[in-house]
mmCIF file of C-alpha atoms in Angstrom:
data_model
loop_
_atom_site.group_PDB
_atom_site.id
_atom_site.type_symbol
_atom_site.label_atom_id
_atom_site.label_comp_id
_atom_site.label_asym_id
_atom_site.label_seq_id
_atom_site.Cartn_x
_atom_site.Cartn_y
_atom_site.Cartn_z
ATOM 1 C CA UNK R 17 -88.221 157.960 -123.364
ATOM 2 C CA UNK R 18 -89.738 159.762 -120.521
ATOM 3 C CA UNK R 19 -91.951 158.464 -117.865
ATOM 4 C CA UNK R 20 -94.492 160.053 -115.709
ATOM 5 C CA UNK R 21 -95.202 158.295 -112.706
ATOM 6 C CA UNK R 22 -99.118 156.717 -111.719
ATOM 7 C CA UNK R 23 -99.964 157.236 -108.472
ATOM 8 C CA UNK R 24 -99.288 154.539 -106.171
ATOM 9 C CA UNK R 25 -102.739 155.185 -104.515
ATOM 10 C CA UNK R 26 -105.317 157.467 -104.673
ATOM 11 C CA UNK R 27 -108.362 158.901 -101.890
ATOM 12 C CA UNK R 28 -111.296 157.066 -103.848
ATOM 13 C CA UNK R 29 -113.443 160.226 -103.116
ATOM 14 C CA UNK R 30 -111.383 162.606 -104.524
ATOM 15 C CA UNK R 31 -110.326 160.580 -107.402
ATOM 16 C CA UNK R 32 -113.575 159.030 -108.792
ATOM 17 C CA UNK R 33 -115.550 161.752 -106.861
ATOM 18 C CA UNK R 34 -113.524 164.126 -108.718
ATOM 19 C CA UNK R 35 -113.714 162.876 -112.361
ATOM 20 C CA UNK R 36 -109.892 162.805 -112.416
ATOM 21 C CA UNK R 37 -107.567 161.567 -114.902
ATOM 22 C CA UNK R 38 -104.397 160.241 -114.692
ATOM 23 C CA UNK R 39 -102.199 159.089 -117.630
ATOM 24 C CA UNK R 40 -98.519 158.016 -117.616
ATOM 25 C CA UNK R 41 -96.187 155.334 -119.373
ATOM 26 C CA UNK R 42 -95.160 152.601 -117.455
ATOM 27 C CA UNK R 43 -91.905 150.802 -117.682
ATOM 28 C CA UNK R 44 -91.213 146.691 -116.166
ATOM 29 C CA UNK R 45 -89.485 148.740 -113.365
ATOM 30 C CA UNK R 46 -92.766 150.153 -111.873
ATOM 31 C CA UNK R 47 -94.712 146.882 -112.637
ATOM 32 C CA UNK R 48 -92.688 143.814 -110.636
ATOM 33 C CA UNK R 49 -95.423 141.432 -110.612
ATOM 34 C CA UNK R 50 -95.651 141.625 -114.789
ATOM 35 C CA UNK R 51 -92.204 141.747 -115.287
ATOM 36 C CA UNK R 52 -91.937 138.199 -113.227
ATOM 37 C CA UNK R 53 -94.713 136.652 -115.468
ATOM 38 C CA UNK R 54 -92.802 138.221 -118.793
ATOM 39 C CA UNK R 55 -89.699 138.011 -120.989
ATOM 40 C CA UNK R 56 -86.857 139.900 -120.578
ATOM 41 C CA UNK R 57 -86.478 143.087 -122.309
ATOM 42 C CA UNK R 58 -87.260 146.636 -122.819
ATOM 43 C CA UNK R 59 -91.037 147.161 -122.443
ATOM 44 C CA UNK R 60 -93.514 149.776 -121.958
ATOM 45 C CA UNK R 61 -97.082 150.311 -121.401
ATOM 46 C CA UNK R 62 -99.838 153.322 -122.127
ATOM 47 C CA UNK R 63 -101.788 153.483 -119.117
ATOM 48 C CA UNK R 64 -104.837 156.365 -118.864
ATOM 49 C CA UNK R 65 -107.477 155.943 -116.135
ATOM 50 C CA UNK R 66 -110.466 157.946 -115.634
ATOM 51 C CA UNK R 67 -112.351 158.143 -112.068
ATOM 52 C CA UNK R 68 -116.290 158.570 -112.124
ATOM 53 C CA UNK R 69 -119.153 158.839 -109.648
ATOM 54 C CA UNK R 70 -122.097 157.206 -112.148
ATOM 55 C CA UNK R 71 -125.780 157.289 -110.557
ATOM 56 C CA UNK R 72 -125.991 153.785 -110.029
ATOM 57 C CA UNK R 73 -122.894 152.833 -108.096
ATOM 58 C CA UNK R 74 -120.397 155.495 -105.569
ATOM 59 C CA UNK R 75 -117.612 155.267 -107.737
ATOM 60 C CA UNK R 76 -116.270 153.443 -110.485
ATOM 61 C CA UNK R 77 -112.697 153.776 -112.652
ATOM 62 C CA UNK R 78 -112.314 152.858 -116.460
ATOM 63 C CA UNK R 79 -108.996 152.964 -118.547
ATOM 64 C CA UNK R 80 -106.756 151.576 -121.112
ATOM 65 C CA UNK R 81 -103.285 149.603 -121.101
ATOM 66 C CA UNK R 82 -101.544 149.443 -124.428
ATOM 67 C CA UNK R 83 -98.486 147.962 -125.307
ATOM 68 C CA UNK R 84 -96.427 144.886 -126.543
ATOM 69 C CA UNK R 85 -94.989 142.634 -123.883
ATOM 70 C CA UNK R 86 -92.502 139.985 -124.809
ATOM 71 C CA UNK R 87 -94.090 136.790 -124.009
ATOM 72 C CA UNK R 88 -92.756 132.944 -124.417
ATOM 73 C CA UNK R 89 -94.354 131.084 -127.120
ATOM 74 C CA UNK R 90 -95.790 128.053 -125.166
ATOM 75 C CA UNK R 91 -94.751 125.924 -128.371
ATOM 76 C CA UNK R 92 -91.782 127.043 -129.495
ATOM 77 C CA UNK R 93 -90.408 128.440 -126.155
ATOM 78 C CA UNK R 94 -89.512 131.802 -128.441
ATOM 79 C CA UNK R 95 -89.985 134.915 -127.325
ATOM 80 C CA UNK R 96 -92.886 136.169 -129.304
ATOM 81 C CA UNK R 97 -94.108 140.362 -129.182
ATOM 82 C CA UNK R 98 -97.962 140.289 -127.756
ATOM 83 C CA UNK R 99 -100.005 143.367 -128.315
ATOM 84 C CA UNK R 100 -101.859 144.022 -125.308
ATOM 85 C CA UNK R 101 -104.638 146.664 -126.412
ATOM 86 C CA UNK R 102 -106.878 146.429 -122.136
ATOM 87 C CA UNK R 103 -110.233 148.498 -121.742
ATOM 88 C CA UNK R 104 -111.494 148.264 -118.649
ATOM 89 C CA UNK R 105 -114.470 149.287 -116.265
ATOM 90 C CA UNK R 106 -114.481 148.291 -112.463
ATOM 91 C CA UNK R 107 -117.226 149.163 -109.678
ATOM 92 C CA UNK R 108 -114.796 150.740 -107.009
ATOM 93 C CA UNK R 109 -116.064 148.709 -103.442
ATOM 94 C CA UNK R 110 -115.476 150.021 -99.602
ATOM 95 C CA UNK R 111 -115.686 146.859 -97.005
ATOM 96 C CA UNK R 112 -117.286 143.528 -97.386
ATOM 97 C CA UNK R 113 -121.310 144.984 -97.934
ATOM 98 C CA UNK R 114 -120.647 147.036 -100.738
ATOM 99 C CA UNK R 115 -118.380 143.917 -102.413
ATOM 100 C CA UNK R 116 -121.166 142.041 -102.326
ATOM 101 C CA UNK R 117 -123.698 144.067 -103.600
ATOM 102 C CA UNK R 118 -121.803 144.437 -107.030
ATOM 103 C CA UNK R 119 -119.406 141.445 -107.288
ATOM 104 C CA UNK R 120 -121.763 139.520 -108.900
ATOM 105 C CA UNK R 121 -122.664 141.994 -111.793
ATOM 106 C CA UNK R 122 -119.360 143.917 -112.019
ATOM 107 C CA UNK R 123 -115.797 143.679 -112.274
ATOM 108 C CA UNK R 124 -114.410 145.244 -108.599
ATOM 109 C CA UNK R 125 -111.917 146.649 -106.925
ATOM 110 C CA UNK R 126 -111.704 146.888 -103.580
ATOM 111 C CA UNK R 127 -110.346 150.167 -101.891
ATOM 112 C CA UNK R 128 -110.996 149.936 -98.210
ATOM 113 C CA UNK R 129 -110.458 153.120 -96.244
ATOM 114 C CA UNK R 130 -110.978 155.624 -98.817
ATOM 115 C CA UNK R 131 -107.765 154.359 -100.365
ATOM 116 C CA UNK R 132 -107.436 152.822 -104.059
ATOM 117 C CA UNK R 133 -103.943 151.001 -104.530
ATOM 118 C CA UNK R 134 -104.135 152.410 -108.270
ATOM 119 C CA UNK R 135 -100.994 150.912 -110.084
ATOM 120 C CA UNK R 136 -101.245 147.784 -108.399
ATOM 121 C CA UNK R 137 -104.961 147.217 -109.460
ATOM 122 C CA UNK R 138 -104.037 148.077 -113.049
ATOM 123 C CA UNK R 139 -101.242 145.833 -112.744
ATOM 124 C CA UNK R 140 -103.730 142.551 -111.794
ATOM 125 C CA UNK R 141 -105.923 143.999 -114.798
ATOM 126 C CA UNK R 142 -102.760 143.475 -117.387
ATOM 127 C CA UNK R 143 -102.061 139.997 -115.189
ATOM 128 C CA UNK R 144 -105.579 138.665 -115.849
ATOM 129 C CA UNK R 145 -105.382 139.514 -119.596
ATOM 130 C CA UNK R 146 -102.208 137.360 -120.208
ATOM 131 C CA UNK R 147 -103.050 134.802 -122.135
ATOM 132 C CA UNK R 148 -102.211 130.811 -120.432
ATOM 133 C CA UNK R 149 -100.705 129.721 -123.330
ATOM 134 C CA UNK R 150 -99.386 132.577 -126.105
ATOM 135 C CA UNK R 151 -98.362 130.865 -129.217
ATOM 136 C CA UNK R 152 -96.557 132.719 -132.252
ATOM 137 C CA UNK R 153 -97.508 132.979 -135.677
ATOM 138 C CA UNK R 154 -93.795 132.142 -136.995
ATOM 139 C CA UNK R 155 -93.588 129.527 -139.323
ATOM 140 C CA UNK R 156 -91.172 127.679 -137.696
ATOM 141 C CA UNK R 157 -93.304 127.269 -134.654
ATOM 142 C CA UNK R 158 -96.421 126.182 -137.061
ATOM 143 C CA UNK R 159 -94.820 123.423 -138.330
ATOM 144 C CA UNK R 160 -93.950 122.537 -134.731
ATOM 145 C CA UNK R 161 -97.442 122.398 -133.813
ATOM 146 C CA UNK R 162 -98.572 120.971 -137.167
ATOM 147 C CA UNK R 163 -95.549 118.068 -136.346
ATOM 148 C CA UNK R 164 -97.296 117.481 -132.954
ATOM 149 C CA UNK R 165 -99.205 113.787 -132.107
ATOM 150 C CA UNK R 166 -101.890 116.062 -130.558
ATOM 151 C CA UNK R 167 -102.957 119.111 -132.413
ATOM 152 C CA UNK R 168 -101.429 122.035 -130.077
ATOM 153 C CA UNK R 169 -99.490 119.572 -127.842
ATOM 154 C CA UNK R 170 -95.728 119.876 -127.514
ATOM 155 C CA UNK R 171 -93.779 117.659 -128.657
ATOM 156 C CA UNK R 172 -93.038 114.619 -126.361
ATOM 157 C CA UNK R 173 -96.858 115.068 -124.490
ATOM 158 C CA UNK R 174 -97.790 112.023 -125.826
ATOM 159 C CA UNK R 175 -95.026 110.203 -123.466
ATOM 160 C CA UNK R 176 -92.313 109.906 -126.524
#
């Protein structure tokens, strides 16, 4: 499998200004932070980002992640594959002013001195769509639940 390489950063103006595009498949190796948060294994992820300059704000960048990330079932503690299909649209900010002005209506990122820390951004995006608690589908881990004091506790939560 090859694998192009995102842009660490990117000049905001050029970038979004610009209408670029940037596209590339990223592997746990280029994204620390997610690889912490997910199992062990060999994982990948579609990235493609798109910079605009839309009338109403300066700048703004959409794209999508796709991929399946191995993720531990929060009930049966298996590793479980989670399809992670991410669309996303941010308001790109510059300094505390502009933040303000659009953090209330619009997802943001903020790239202070014409400088947008692209991967890492994307990377918080993926972060913030992990779910708190996967679960699994397998029937083994069903009846787990279904065996459970509490509906969805684990077993024991009810001081056992």
């Amino acid at each position: 499998m090859s694998t192009q390489k995102l842009p660490q950063s990117v000049p905001v103006d050029r970038f979004c200004g610009g209408g670029r595009r940037a596209s590339a498949t990223l592997v746990a190796a280029q994204l620390p932070r997610l690889s912490a948060e997910v199992a062990e294994g060999d994982w990948s992820l579609a990235v493609s980002v798109q910079g605009e300059s839309p009338g109403v704000a300066r700048f703004r960048v959409s794209g999508t992640v796709d991929g399946t990330l191995p993720l531990h079932c929060a009930r049966c503690l298996g590793i479980m594959a989670w399809p992670l299909e991410l669309r996303f649209s941010v308001m790109v900010v510059q300094g505390d002013e502009e933040e303000a002005r659009w953090i209330a209506e619009h997802d943001t990122w903020r790239a202070d001195d014409n400088c947008l820390a692209l991967c890492e951004r994307i990377e918080d995006e993926v972060l913030l769509a992990l779910p708190d608690l996967p679960h699994c589908d397998r029937a083994d881990c069903l009846a787990v639940r279904r065996g459970s004091p509490q509906d969805g506790a684990p077993p024991g939560a009810d001081g056992d």
